[in-house]
Tab-separated table of C-alpha atoms in Angstrom:
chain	number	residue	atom	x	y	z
A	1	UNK	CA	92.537	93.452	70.693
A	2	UNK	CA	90.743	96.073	68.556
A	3	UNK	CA	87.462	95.617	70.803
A	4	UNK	CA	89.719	96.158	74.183
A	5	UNK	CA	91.240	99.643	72.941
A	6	UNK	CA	87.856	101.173	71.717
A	7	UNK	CA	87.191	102.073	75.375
A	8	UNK	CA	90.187	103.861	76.059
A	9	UNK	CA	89.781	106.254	72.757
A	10	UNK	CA	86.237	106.590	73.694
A	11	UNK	CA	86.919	107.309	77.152
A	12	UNK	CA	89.706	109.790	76.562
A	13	UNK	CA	88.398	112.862	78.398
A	14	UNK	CA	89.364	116.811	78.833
A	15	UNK	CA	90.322	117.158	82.546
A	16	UNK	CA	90.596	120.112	85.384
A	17	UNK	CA	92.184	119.514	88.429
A	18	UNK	CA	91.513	122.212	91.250
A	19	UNK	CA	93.257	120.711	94.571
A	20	UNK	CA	93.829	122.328	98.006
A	21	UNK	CA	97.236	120.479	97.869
A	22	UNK	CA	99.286	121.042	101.038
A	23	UNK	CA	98.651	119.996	103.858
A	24	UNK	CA	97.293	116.311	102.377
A	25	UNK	CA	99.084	114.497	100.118
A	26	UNK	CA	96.430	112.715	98.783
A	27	UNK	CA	96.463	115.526	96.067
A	28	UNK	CA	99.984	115.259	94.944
A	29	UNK	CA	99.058	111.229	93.820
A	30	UNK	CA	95.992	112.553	92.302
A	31	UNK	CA	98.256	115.246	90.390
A	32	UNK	CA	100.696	112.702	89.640
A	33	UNK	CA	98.072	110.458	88.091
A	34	UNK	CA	96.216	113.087	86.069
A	35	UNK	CA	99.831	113.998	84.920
A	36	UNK	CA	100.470	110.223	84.206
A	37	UNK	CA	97.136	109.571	82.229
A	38	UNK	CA	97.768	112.861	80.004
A	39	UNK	CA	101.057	111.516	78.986
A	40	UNK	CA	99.799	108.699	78.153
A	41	UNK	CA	96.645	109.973	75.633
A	42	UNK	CA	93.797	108.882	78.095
A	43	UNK	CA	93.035	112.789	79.430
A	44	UNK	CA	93.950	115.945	78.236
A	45	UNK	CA	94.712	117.792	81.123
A	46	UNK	CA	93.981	121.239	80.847
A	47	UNK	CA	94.750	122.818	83.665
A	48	UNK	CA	95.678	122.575	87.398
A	49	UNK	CA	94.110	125.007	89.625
A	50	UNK	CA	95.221	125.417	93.491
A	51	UNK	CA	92.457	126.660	95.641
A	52	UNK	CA	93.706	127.763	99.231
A	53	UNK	CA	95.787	131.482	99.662
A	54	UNK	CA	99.051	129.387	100.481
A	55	UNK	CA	101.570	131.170	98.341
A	56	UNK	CA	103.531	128.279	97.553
A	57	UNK	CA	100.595	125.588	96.768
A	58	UNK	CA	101.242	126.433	92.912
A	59	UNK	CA	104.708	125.768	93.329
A	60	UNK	CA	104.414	122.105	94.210
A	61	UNK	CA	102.083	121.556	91.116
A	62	UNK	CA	104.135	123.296	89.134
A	63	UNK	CA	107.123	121.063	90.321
A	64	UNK	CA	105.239	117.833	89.648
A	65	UNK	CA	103.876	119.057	86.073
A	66	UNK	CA	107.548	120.294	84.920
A	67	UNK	CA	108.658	116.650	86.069
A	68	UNK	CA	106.100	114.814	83.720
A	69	UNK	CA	107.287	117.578	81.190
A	70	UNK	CA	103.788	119.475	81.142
A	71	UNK	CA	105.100	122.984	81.810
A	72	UNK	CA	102.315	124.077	78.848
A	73	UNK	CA	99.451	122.716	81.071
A	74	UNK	CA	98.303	125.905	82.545
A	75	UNK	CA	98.288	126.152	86.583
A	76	UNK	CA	96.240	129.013	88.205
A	77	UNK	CA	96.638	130.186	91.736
A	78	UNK	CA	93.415	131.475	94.316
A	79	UNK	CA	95.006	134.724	95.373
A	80	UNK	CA	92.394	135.665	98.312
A	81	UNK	CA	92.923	135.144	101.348
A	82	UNK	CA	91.525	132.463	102.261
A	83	UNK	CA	93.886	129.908	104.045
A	84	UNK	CA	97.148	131.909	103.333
A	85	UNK	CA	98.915	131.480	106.281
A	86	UNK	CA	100.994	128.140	105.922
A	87	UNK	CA	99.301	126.541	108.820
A	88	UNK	CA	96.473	128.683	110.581
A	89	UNK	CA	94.763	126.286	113.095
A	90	UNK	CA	96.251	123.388	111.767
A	91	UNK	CA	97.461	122.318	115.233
A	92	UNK	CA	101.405	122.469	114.755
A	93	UNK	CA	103.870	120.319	111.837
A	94	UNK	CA	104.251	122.166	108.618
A	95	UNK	CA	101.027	123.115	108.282
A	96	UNK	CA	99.997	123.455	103.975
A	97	UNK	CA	103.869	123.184	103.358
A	98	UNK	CA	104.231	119.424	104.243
A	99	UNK	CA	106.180	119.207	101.037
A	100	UNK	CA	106.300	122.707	99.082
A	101	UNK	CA	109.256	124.042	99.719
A	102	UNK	CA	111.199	120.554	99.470
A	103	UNK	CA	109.478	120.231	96.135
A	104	UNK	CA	110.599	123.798	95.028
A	105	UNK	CA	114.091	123.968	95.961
A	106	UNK	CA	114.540	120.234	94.440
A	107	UNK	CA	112.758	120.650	90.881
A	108	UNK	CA	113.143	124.191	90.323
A	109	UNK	CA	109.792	124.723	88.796
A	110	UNK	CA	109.027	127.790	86.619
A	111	UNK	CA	106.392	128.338	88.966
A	112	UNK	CA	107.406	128.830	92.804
A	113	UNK	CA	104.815	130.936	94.490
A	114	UNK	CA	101.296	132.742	93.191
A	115	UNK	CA	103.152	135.478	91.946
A	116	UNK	CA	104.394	133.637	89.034
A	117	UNK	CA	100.829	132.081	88.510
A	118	UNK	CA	97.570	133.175	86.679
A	119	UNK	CA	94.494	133.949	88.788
A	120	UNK	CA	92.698	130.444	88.971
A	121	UNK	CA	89.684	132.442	87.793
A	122	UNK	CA	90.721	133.558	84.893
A	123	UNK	CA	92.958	129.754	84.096
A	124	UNK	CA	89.259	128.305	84.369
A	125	UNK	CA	87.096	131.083	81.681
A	126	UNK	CA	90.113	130.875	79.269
A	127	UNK	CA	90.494	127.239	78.999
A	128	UNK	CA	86.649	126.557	79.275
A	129	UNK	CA	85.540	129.408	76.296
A	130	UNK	CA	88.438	127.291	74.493
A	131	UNK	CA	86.977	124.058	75.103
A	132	UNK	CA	84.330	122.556	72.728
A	133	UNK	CA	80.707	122.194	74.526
A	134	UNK	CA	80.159	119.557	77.110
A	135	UNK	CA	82.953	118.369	76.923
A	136	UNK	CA	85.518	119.358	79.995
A	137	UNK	CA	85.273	117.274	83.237
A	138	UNK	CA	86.505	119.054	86.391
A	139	UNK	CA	87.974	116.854	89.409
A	140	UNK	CA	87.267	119.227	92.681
A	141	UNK	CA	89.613	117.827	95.526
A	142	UNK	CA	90.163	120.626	97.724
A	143	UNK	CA	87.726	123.633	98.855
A	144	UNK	CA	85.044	125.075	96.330
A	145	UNK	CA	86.463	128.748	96.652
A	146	UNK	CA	87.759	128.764	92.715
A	147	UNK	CA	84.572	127.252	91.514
A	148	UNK	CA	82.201	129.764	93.949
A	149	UNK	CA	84.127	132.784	92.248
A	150	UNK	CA	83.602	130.894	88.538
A	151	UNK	CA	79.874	130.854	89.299
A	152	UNK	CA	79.650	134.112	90.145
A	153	UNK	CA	81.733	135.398	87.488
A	154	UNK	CA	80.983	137.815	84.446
A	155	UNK	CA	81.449	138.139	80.682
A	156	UNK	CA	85.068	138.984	80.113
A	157	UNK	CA	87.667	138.994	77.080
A	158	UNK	CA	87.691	134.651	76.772
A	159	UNK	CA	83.826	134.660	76.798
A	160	UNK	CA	80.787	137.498	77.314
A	161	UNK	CA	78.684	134.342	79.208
A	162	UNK	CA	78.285	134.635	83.080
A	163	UNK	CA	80.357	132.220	84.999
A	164	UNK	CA	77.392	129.846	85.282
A	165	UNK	CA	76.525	129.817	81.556
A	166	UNK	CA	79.830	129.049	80.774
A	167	UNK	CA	79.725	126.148	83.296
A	168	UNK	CA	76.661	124.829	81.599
A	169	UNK	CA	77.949	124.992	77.477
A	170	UNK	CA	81.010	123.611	78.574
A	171	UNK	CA	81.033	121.160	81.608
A	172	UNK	CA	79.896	117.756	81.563
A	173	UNK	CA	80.649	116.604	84.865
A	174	UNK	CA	82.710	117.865	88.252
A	175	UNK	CA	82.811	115.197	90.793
A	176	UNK	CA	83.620	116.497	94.121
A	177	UNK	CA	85.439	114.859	96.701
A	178	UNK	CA	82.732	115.815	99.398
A	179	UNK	CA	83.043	115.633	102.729
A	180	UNK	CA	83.644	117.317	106.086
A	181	UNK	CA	86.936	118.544	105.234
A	182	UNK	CA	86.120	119.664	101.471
A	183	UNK	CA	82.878	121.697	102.395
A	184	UNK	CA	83.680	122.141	105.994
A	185	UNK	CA	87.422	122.329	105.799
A	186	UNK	CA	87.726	120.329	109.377
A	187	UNK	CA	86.200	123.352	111.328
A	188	UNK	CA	88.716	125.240	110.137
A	189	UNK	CA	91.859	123.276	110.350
A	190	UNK	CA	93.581	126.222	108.143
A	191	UNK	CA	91.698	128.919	107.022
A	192	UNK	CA	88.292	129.954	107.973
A	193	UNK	CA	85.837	127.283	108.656
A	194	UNK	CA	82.404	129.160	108.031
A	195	UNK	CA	84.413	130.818	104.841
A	196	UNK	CA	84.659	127.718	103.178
A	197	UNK	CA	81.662	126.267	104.010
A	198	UNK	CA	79.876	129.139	102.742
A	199	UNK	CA	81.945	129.098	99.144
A	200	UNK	CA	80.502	125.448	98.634
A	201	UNK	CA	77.231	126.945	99.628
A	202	UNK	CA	76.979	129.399	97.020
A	203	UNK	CA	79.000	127.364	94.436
A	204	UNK	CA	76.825	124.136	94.500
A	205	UNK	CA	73.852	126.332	94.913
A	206	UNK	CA	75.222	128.339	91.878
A	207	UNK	CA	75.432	125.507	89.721
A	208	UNK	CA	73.349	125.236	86.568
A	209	UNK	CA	71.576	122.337	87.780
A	210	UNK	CA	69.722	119.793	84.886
A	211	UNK	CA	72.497	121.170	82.334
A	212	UNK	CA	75.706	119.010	83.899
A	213	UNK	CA	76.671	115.805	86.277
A	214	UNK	CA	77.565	116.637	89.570
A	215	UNK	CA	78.881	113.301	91.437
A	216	UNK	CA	79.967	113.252	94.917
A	217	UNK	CA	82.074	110.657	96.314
A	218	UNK	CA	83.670	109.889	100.194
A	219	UNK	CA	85.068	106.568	98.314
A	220	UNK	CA	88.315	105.001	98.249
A	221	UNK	CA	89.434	106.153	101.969
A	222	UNK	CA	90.266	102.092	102.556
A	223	UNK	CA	92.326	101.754	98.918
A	224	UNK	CA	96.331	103.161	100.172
A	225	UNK	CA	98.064	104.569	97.376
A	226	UNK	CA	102.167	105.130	96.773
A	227	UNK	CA	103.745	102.470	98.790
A	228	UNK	CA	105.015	100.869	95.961
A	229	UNK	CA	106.853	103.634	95.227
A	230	UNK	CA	109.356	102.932	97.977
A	231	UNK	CA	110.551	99.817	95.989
A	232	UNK	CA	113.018	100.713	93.609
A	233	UNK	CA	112.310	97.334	92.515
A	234	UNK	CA	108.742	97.529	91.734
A	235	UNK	CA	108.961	101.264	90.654
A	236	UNK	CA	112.385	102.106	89.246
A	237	UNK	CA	110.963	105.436	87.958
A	238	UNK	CA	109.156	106.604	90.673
A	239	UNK	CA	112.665	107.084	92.739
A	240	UNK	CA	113.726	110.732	90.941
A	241	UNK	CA	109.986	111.779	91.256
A	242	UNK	CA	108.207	114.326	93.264
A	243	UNK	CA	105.222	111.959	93.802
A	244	UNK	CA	107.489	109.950	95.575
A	245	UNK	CA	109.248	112.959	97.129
A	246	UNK	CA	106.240	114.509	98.570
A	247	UNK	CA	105.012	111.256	100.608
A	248	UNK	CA	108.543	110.782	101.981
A	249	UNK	CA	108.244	114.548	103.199
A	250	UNK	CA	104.644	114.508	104.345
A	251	UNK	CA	104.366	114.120	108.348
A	252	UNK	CA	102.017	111.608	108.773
A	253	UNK	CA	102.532	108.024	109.922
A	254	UNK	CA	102.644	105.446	107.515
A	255	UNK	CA	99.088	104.774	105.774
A	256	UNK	CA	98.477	108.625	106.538
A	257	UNK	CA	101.393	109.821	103.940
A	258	UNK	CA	105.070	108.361	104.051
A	259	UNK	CA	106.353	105.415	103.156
A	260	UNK	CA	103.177	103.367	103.648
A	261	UNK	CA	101.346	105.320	101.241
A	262	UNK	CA	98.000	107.585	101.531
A	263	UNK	CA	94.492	106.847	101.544
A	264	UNK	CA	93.322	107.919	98.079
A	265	UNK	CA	89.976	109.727	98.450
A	266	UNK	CA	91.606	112.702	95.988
A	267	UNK	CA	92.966	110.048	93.440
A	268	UNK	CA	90.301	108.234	93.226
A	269	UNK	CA	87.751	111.345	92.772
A	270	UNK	CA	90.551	112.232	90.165
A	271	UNK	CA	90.692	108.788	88.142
């Protein structure tokens, strides 16, 4: 027994979570779980950043976080615009608000829209400077925009290193969920297709190569996530939850979202 737990304390790990979530809802599971694993002691989440313009993409997180309880895990919101529009090009539905405003109005989160959320810049310098070195692991499931303008950022009040010195005392690891979509963003399902394909340009180029892990991974598409959640049997306290909630909203048929679950690309880059 004392052998099987000394992985878990060894492995407990200091987490960010920047997600495009919206339009997917691959990225509320992978919310939910980095919620679940910081409740129970094997992260320490330290933040949730969103990283499209979509006003209300804060608003969901901040709707799953106050339902674990985590309101004092810091969320930060990309205010450019970049993908603001709820569903530029995304070929009709709901567009980045598949769930959002359901999620909202339900939960009544402290946090409904970017206006009630920190710059996602300026979440990621204050809770790296206040990390100890190497030792903050960042999960990147949506576009690179957040982590392009942390490269390229300066000395400020939380820390006088560039963006990219910071990334090197403090970082040991992002793994990106990489792929079309992510570095592509579909050819520009939402927002601009050659402006996020250039932010992962100059953010991956940016990086302080040699001085952290960077892991890329397309894995997990076959592994469906959430349908168990639609058996109050199996998962009595999933039925109150906005994990639950959001699948049941998203418009996608079953194995794509809904009651058949997701495909788990983000929550497996996440875990």
């Amino acid at each position: 027994l004392a052998v099987a737990g000394l992985p878990l304390i060894a492995a407990r790990q200091r987490l960010i979570v920047d997600t495009d979530m919206g339009l997917d809802v691959d990225d509320v599971i992978a919310v939910c779980i980095a919620n679940a694993m910081h409740a129970s002691g094997e992260v320490e989440l330290l933040a949730v950043v969103h990283d499209t313009g979509f006003p209300k993409g804060v608003g969901g997180i901040s709707a799953i976080n106050s339902w674990w309880g985590h309101n004092d895990i810091p969320i930060g919101a990309f205010k450019g615009s970049f993908a603001r529009d709820a569903c530029n090009g995304c070929g009709g539905g709901l567009g980045q608000d598949q769930y959002h405003t359901d999620l909202i109005n339900t939960y009544n989160p402290p946090i409904r829209d970017y206006n009630d959320a920190e710059d996602a810049l300026t979440v990621y310098r204050k809770v790296l400077a206040a990390a100890p070195d190497k030792s903050v692991n960042i999960a990147s499931i949506g576009m690179l925009t957040n982590l392009r303008d942390l490269v390229n950022s300066k000395g400020d009040q939380y820390s006088a290193l560039s963006g990219k010195d910071l990334i090197a005392q403090k970082v040991d690891t992002i793994v990106y969920m990489d792929g079309g979509y992510n570095f592509g963003f579909g050819g520009g399902m939402v927002g601009d297709a050659e402006d996020c394909w250039s932010s992962a340009r100059d953010a991956i180029y940016g990086m302080p190569y040699g001085q952290i892990t960077q892991l890329f991974s397309t894995l997990a598409g076959e592994i469906v996530t959430g349908k168990r959640m639609f058996d109050g049997n199996m998962c009595p306290n999933a039925q109150d939850s906005p994990c639950k909630r959001a699948l049941a909203d998203n418009h996608s048929p079953d194995g794509q979202g809904g009651a058949g679950g997701r495909a788990s690309w983000d929550p497996f880059v996440t875990l």
